[in-house]
Amino acid sequence: MPSPDPWRALDRQPNVDRLIAALETRGATPTQARLRRRFLAFVGLRPGDRVVEVGCGTGVVLRDVAARVGRRGAVVGVDASRRVLAAARRLAARNGRPSALALRRADAARLPFAADRFDVALAVTLILHVPDPLRVVGELVRVTRPGGRVGLQDQDFGVVAVTHADRALTDRILAGVARRVYAEPYSGRRLPALLRAAGCIRIRLRTDVYQDTTLEPFTRNFLERRAENAVRFGIVTAAAAQRWLDGFTALVAAGDFVFTMNYYGAVGVKPR
Ligand SMILES: C[S@@+](CC[C@H](N)C(=O)[O-])C[C@H]1O[C@@H](n2cnc3c(N)ncnc32)[C@H](O)[C@@H]1O
């Protein structure tokens, strides 16, 4: 049976264009942009670095990486989806290329690169979507040079807090959907252990919080997809899901809406 996680096989999804657009919506959300940039600073990207991002999507992270490594650096994006790479190519052309940028179609579990090729390997909101996270992190370590860094960032669906008058319904929808859609919904907190298991040393963790009090388009999208999946998996009726969504609109109107979700960034060094 195919996985219910749409990001595992993006090109086969009926709503592929909506999913691709959602990556850019998330990327453009100011709080998301700040936590992405704090993560890249935490990884310690330097001008001239050769960087690969695996599961690059439309290139939201790649564009920030390119700005950091500059013209002397090199940036390679890898993704399994032909459609998302086509979008990434269009957007890269529109944004100009401050450093050499290449895009490759490949499976994160079998990277088409020689060992030790990059100074830094990254995976941002990829690990929670792959069937064998350790194998993917092992590949990231393999293609990184000794002394280079591997950086992972994931949200953790066990640490989502949102205001709502019906707390029991909220818990049922959020926990129920996360459990059914993702093989490892609590991926974020596991990232340091994955880096260690893959042989990294000097592992550091930085936890960041996405916070929204105005129901940004990214948050709205997140809650609407949760409601949609809750109906699809028979967790709640369509009427209950709609009542749940309406509850957020009322909170925003009253100025009482709060949504937070934790993002975990972990960095390790490949031993020399
Ligand atoms: C949630 S998106 C993250 C995109 C980007 N890193 C960002 O933060 O905007 C996950 C991406 O990983 C890709 N992906 C999922 N499984 C993959 C795999 N096994 N190998 C390569 N890419 C994969 C998907 O096609 C999708 O573009």
GROMACS .gro file of C-alpha atoms and ligand atoms in nm:
model
  299
    1MET     CA    1   0.000   0.000   0.000
    2PRO     CA    2   0.141   0.347  -0.083
    3SER     CA    3   0.242   0.562   0.214
    4PRO     CA    4  -0.015   0.826   0.318
    5ASP     CA    5   0.276   1.073   0.346
    6PRO     CA    6   0.246   1.281   0.024
    7TRP     CA    7   0.611   1.395   0.042
    8ARG     CA    8   0.737   1.041  -0.015
    9ALA     CA    9   0.610   1.032  -0.372
   10LEU     CA   10   0.536   1.391  -0.463
   11ASP     CA   11   0.499   1.340  -0.839
   12ARG     CA   12   0.222   1.084  -0.788
   13GLN     CA   13   0.004   1.316  -0.578
   14PRO     CA   14  -0.315   1.452  -0.740
   15ASN     CA   15  -0.249   1.786  -0.565
   16VAL     CA   16   0.122   1.811  -0.653
   17ASP     CA   17   0.096   2.178  -0.758
   18ARG     CA   18  -0.068   2.271  -0.427
   19LEU     CA   19   0.207   2.090  -0.233
   20ILE     CA   20   0.480   2.260  -0.434
   21ALA     CA   21   0.316   2.601  -0.379
   22ALA     CA   22   0.296   2.524  -0.004
   23LEU     CA   23   0.677   2.500   0.014
   24GLU     CA   24   0.714   2.853  -0.118
   25THR     CA   25   0.435   2.977   0.114
   26ARG     CA   26   0.621   2.830   0.410
   27GLY     CA   27   0.952   2.968   0.287
   28ALA     CA   28   0.808   3.320   0.255
   29THR     CA   29   0.659   3.322   0.608
   30PRO     CA   30   0.878   3.567   0.805
   31THR     CA   31   0.907   3.349   1.119
   32GLN     CA   32   1.000   3.049   0.904
   33ALA     CA   33   1.262   3.253   0.718
   34ARG     CA   34   1.413   3.360   1.049
   35LEU     CA   35   1.434   3.009   1.192
   36ARG     CA   36   1.577   2.875   0.864
   37ARG     CA   37   1.848   3.142   0.866
   38ARG     CA   38   1.926   3.080   1.234
   39PHE     CA   39   1.970   2.711   1.150
   40LEU     CA   40   2.210   2.789   0.864
   41ALA     CA   41   2.409   3.019   1.096
   42PHE     CA   42   2.414   2.738   1.356
   43VAL     CA   43   2.552   2.495   1.095
   44GLY     CA   44   2.823   2.754   1.034
   45LEU     CA   45   2.814   2.795   0.655
   46ARG     CA   46   3.112   2.993   0.528
   47PRO     CA   47   3.188   3.173   0.200
   48GLY     CA   48   3.341   2.923  -0.041
   49ASP     CA   49   3.176   2.613   0.113
   50ARG     CA   50   3.058   2.332  -0.117
   51VAL     CA   51   2.710   2.242   0.011
   52VAL     CA   52   2.455   1.976  -0.080
   53GLU     CA   53   2.094   1.994   0.038
   54VAL     CA   54   1.906   1.666   0.001
   55GLY     CA   55   1.526   1.689  -0.029
   56CYS     CA   56   1.567   2.047  -0.152
   57GLY     CA   57   1.210   2.093  -0.280
   58THR     CA   58   1.162   2.423  -0.463
   59GLY     CA   59   1.495   2.554  -0.333
   60VAL     CA   60   1.384   2.770  -0.041
   61VAL     CA   61   1.690   2.664   0.164
   62LEU     CA   62   1.922   2.648  -0.138
   63ARG     CA   63   1.864   3.015  -0.212
   64ASP     CA   64   1.968   3.114   0.141
   65VAL     CA   65   2.266   2.877   0.125
   66ALA     CA   66   2.377   3.029  -0.207
   67ALA     CA   67   2.369   3.378  -0.055
   68ARG     CA   68   2.590   3.258   0.233
   69VAL     CA   69   2.854   3.064   0.040
   70GLY     CA   70   2.881   3.332  -0.230
   71ARG     CA   71   3.041   3.308  -0.573
   72ARG     CA   72   3.337   3.102  -0.455
   73GLY     CA   73   3.102   2.839  -0.310
   74ALA     CA   74   2.906   2.562  -0.478
   75VAL     CA   75   2.549   2.455  -0.404
   76VAL     CA   76   2.387   2.128  -0.512
   77GLY     CA   77   2.021   2.046  -0.453
   78VAL     CA   78   1.893   1.690  -0.468
   79ASP     CA   79   1.531   1.579  -0.477
   80ALA     CA   80   1.340   1.269  -0.582
   81SER     CA   81   1.062   1.469  -0.749
   82ARG     CA   82   1.089   1.576  -1.114
   83ARG     CA   83   0.806   1.828  -1.071
   84VAL     CA   84   0.956   2.004  -0.769
   85LEU     CA   85   1.297   2.024  -0.939
   86ALA     CA   86   1.136   2.189  -1.243
   87ALA     CA   87   0.988   2.450  -1.006
   88ALA     CA   88   1.328   2.490  -0.834
   89ARG     CA   89   1.495   2.554  -1.172
   90ARG     CA   90   1.241   2.822  -1.265
   91LEU     CA   91   1.277   2.996  -0.929
   92ALA     CA   92   1.658   2.981  -0.933
   93ALA     CA   93   1.663   3.143  -1.279
   94ARG     CA   94   1.427   3.415  -1.156
   95ASN     CA   95   1.633   3.486  -0.845
   96GLY     CA   96   1.973   3.494  -1.017
   97ARG     CA   97   2.259   3.273  -0.905
   98PRO     CA   98   2.505   3.421  -0.657
   99SER     CA   99   2.700   3.092  -0.658
  100ALA     CA  100   2.719   2.782  -0.875
  101LEU     CA  101   2.388   2.597  -0.830
  102ALA     CA  102   2.318   2.248  -0.964
  103LEU     CA  103   2.003   2.039  -0.922
  104ARG     CA  104   2.000   1.659  -0.939
  105ARG     CA  105   1.718   1.406  -0.928
  106ALA     CA  106   1.805   1.120  -0.693
  107ASP     CA  107   1.691   0.920  -0.393
  108ALA     CA  108   1.834   1.045  -0.065
  109ALA     CA  109   1.916   0.685   0.026
  110ARG     CA  110   2.146   0.650  -0.280
  111LEU     CA  111   2.321   0.978  -0.352
  112PRO     CA  112   2.494   0.996  -0.691
  113PHE     CA  113   2.816   1.149  -0.549
  114ALA     CA  114   3.162   1.023  -0.462
  115ALA     CA  115   3.259   1.009  -0.093
  116ASP     CA  116   3.400   1.320   0.080
  117ARG     CA  117   3.281   1.561  -0.191
  118PHE     CA  118   3.111   1.834   0.016
  119ASP     CA  119   3.206   2.060   0.307
  120VAL     CA  120   2.848   2.054   0.435
  121ALA     CA  121   2.550   1.824   0.375
  122LEU     CA  122   2.201   1.936   0.479
  123ALA     CA  123   1.853   1.788   0.506
  124VAL     CA  124   1.574   2.028   0.605
  125THR     CA  125   1.232   1.876   0.677
  126LEU     CA  126   1.329   1.563   0.487
  127ILE     CA  127   1.417   1.307   0.754
  128LEU     CA  128   1.060   1.272   0.886
  129HIS     CA  129   0.948   1.171   0.536
  130VAL     CA  130   1.197   0.895   0.450
  131PRO     CA  131   1.140   0.524   0.523
  132ASP     CA  132   1.495   0.464   0.653
  133PRO     CA  133   1.627   0.782   0.823
  134LEU     CA  134   1.958   0.626   0.934
  135ARG     CA  135   2.039   0.517   0.581
  136VAL     CA  136   1.979   0.871   0.452
  137VAL     CA  137   2.189   1.031   0.727
  138GLY     CA  138   2.459   0.770   0.650
  139GLU     CA  139   2.458   0.890   0.289
  140LEU     CA  140   2.488   1.253   0.401
  141VAL     CA  141   2.790   1.158   0.614
  142ARG     CA  142   2.947   0.958   0.330
  143VAL     CA  143   2.941   1.249   0.082
  144THR     CA  144   3.076   1.496   0.342
  145ARG     CA  145   3.454   1.539   0.371
  146PRO     CA  146   3.627   1.441   0.697
  147GLY     CA  147   3.601   1.744   0.927
  148GLY     CA  148   3.294   1.867   0.736
  149ARG     CA  149   2.947   1.911   0.888
  150VAL     CA  150   2.614   1.738   0.850
  151GLY     CA  151   2.312   1.950   0.946
  152LEU     CA  152   1.955   1.824   0.991
  153GLN     CA  153   1.644   2.023   1.071
  154ASP     CA  154   1.295   1.882   1.127
  155GLN     CA  155   0.978   1.990   1.294
  156ASP     CA  156   0.838   1.760   1.559
  157PHE     CA  157   0.463   1.698   1.548
  158GLY     CA  158   0.460   1.600   1.914
  159VAL     CA  159   0.531   1.963   2.004
  160VAL     CA  160   0.252   2.152   1.833
  161ALA     CA  161   0.051   2.383   2.060
  162VAL     CA  162  -0.254   2.571   1.943
  163THR     CA  163  -0.534   2.756   2.119
  164HIS     CA  164  -0.884   2.614   2.066
  165ALA     CA  165  -1.202   2.601   2.273
  166ASP     CA  166  -1.229   2.223   2.219
  167ARG     CA  167  -0.899   2.085   2.345
  168ALA     CA  168  -0.999   1.718   2.327
  169LEU     CA  169  -1.098   1.752   1.962
  170THR     CA  170  -0.775   1.938   1.889
  171ASP     CA  171  -0.564   1.663   2.050
  172ARG     CA  172  -0.758   1.392   1.865
  173ILE     CA  173  -0.705   1.558   1.526
  174LEU     CA  174  -0.340   1.661   1.568
  175ALA     CA  175  -0.213   1.340   1.729
  176GLY     CA  176  -0.435   1.112   1.518
  177VAL     CA  177  -0.334   1.262   1.184
  178ALA     CA  178   0.038   1.282   1.268
  179ARG     CA  179   0.038   0.914   1.369
  180ARG     CA  180  -0.140   0.800   1.053
  181VAL     CA  181   0.045   1.011   0.794
  182TYR     CA  182   0.407   1.000   0.911
  183ALA     CA  183   0.617   0.698   0.992
  184GLU     CA  184   0.804   0.904   1.254
  185PRO     CA  185   0.604   1.215   1.350
  186TYR     CA  186   0.842   1.288   1.639
  187SER     CA  187   1.146   1.301   1.412
  188GLY     CA  188   1.283   1.635   1.537
  189ARG     CA  189   1.387   1.516   1.881
  190ARG     CA  190   1.561   1.210   1.733
  191LEU     CA  191   1.803   1.400   1.508
  192PRO     CA  192   2.104   1.411   1.745
  193ALA     CA  193   2.079   1.033   1.801
  194LEU     CA  194   2.065   0.976   1.425
  195LEU     CA  195   2.381   1.180   1.368
  196ARG     CA  196   2.556   0.985   1.642
  197ALA     CA  197   2.442   0.650   1.502
  198ALA     CA  198   2.572   0.755   1.158
  199GLY     CA  199   2.920   0.819   1.306
  200CYS     CA  200   2.922   1.197   1.359
  201ILE     CA  201   3.103   1.360   1.651
  202ARG     CA  202   3.073   1.700   1.828
  203ILE     CA  203   2.695   1.694   1.790
  204ARG     CA  204   2.506   2.011   1.883
  205LEU     CA  205   2.133   2.077   1.903
  206ARG     CA  206   1.942   2.402   1.858
  207THR     CA  207   1.569   2.404   1.917
  208ASP     CA  208   1.372   2.683   1.759
  209VAL     CA  209   1.004   2.767   1.769
  210TYR     CA  210   0.773   2.867   1.489
  211GLN     CA  211   0.525   3.107   1.650
  212ASP     CA  212   0.215   3.255   1.489
  213THR     CA  213  -0.056   3.471   1.644
  214THR     CA  214  -0.230   3.591   1.326
  215LEU     CA  215  -0.298   3.265   1.134
  216GLU     CA  216  -0.038   3.310   0.859
  217PRO     CA  217  -0.113   3.131   0.528
  218PHE     CA  218   0.139   2.857   0.622
  219THR     CA  219  -0.039   2.790   0.955
  220ARG     CA  220  -0.382   2.802   0.793
  221ASN     CA  221  -0.263   2.553   0.533
  222PHE     CA  222  -0.123   2.326   0.807
  223LEU     CA  223  -0.452   2.328   1.003
  224GLU     CA  224  -0.669   2.281   0.692
  225ARG     CA  225  -0.461   1.979   0.581
  226ARG     CA  226  -0.491   1.834   0.932
  227ALA     CA  227  -0.869   1.877   0.921
  228GLU     CA  228  -0.888   1.725   0.571
  229ASN     CA  229  -0.681   1.421   0.676
  230ALA     CA  230  -0.877   1.378   0.999
  231VAL     CA  231  -1.191   1.331   0.787
  232ARG     CA  232  -1.006   1.108   0.537
  233PHE     CA  233  -0.885   0.876   0.814
  234GLY     CA  234  -1.223   0.868   0.989
  235ILE     CA  235  -1.090   1.044   1.302
  236VAL     CA  236  -1.371   1.303   1.294
  237THR     CA  237  -1.675   1.380   1.078
  238ALA     CA  238  -1.661   1.650   0.811
  239ALA     CA  239  -1.892   1.865   1.029
  240ALA     CA  240  -1.662   1.833   1.333
  241ALA     CA  241  -1.357   1.920   1.118
  242GLN     CA  242  -1.530   2.233   0.987
  243ARG     CA  243  -1.637   2.333   1.340
  244TRP     CA  244  -1.274   2.288   1.447
  245LEU     CA  245  -1.146   2.518   1.168
  246ASP     CA  246  -1.414   2.779   1.243
  247GLY     CA  247  -1.293   2.782   1.603
  248PHE     CA  248  -0.957   2.923   1.489
  249THR     CA  249  -1.121   3.201   1.290
  250ALA     CA  250  -1.306   3.310   1.602
  251LEU     CA  251  -0.985   3.313   1.808
  252VAL     CA  252  -0.799   3.520   1.548
  253ALA     CA  253  -1.086   3.772   1.542
  254ALA     CA  254  -1.062   3.801   1.923
  255GLY     CA  255  -0.680   3.837   1.910
  256ASP     CA  256  -0.639   3.517   2.114
  257PHE     CA  257  -0.489   3.285   1.854
  258VAL     CA  258  -0.155   3.118   1.938
  259PHE     CA  259   0.016   2.846   1.735
  260THR     CA  260   0.365   2.715   1.805
  261MET     CA  261   0.563   2.424   1.665
  262ASN     CA  262   0.915   2.318   1.756
  263TYR     CA  263   1.193   2.284   1.499
  264TYR     CA  264   1.503   2.090   1.595
  265GLY     CA  265   1.834   2.165   1.425
  266ALA     CA  266   2.119   1.920   1.485
  267VAL     CA  267   2.474   1.945   1.352
  268GLY     CA  268   2.752   1.690   1.367
  269VAL     CA  269   3.109   1.668   1.236
  270LYS     CA  270   3.239   1.381   1.023
  271PRO     CA  271   3.551   1.248   1.199
  272ARG     CA  272   3.889   1.292   1.027
  273LIG     C1  273   0.879   1.896   0.301
  273LIG     S1  274   0.976   1.906   0.156
  273LIG     C2  275   1.115   2.005   0.209
  273LIG     C3  276   1.176   2.087   0.099
  273LIG     C4  277   1.287   2.185   0.140
  273LIG     N1  278   1.394   2.120   0.211
  273LIG     C5  279   1.231   2.299   0.224
  273LIG     O1  280   1.255   2.301   0.346
  273LIG     O2  281   1.160   2.384   0.167
  273LIG     C6  282   1.048   1.744   0.143
  273LIG     C7  283   1.115   1.722   0.007
  273LIG     O3  284   1.188   1.598   0.014
  273LIG     C8  285   1.170   1.528  -0.107
  273LIG     N2  286   1.191   1.385  -0.079
  273LIG     C9  287   1.112   1.302  -0.007
  273LIG     N3  288   1.165   1.180  -0.003
  273LIG    C10  289   1.283   1.186  -0.071
  273LIG    C11  290   1.385   1.092  -0.101
  273LIG     N4  291   1.377   0.965  -0.058
  273LIG     N5  292   1.491   1.133  -0.172
  273LIG    C12  293   1.501   1.261  -0.217
  273LIG     N6  294   1.407   1.354  -0.192
  273LIG    C13  295   1.299   1.318  -0.120
  273LIG    C14  296   1.030   1.563  -0.153
  273LIG     O4  297   1.013   1.543  -0.292
  273LIG    C15  298   1.020   1.710  -0.110
  273LIG     O5  299   1.058   1.796  -0.213
   0.00000   0.00000   0.00000
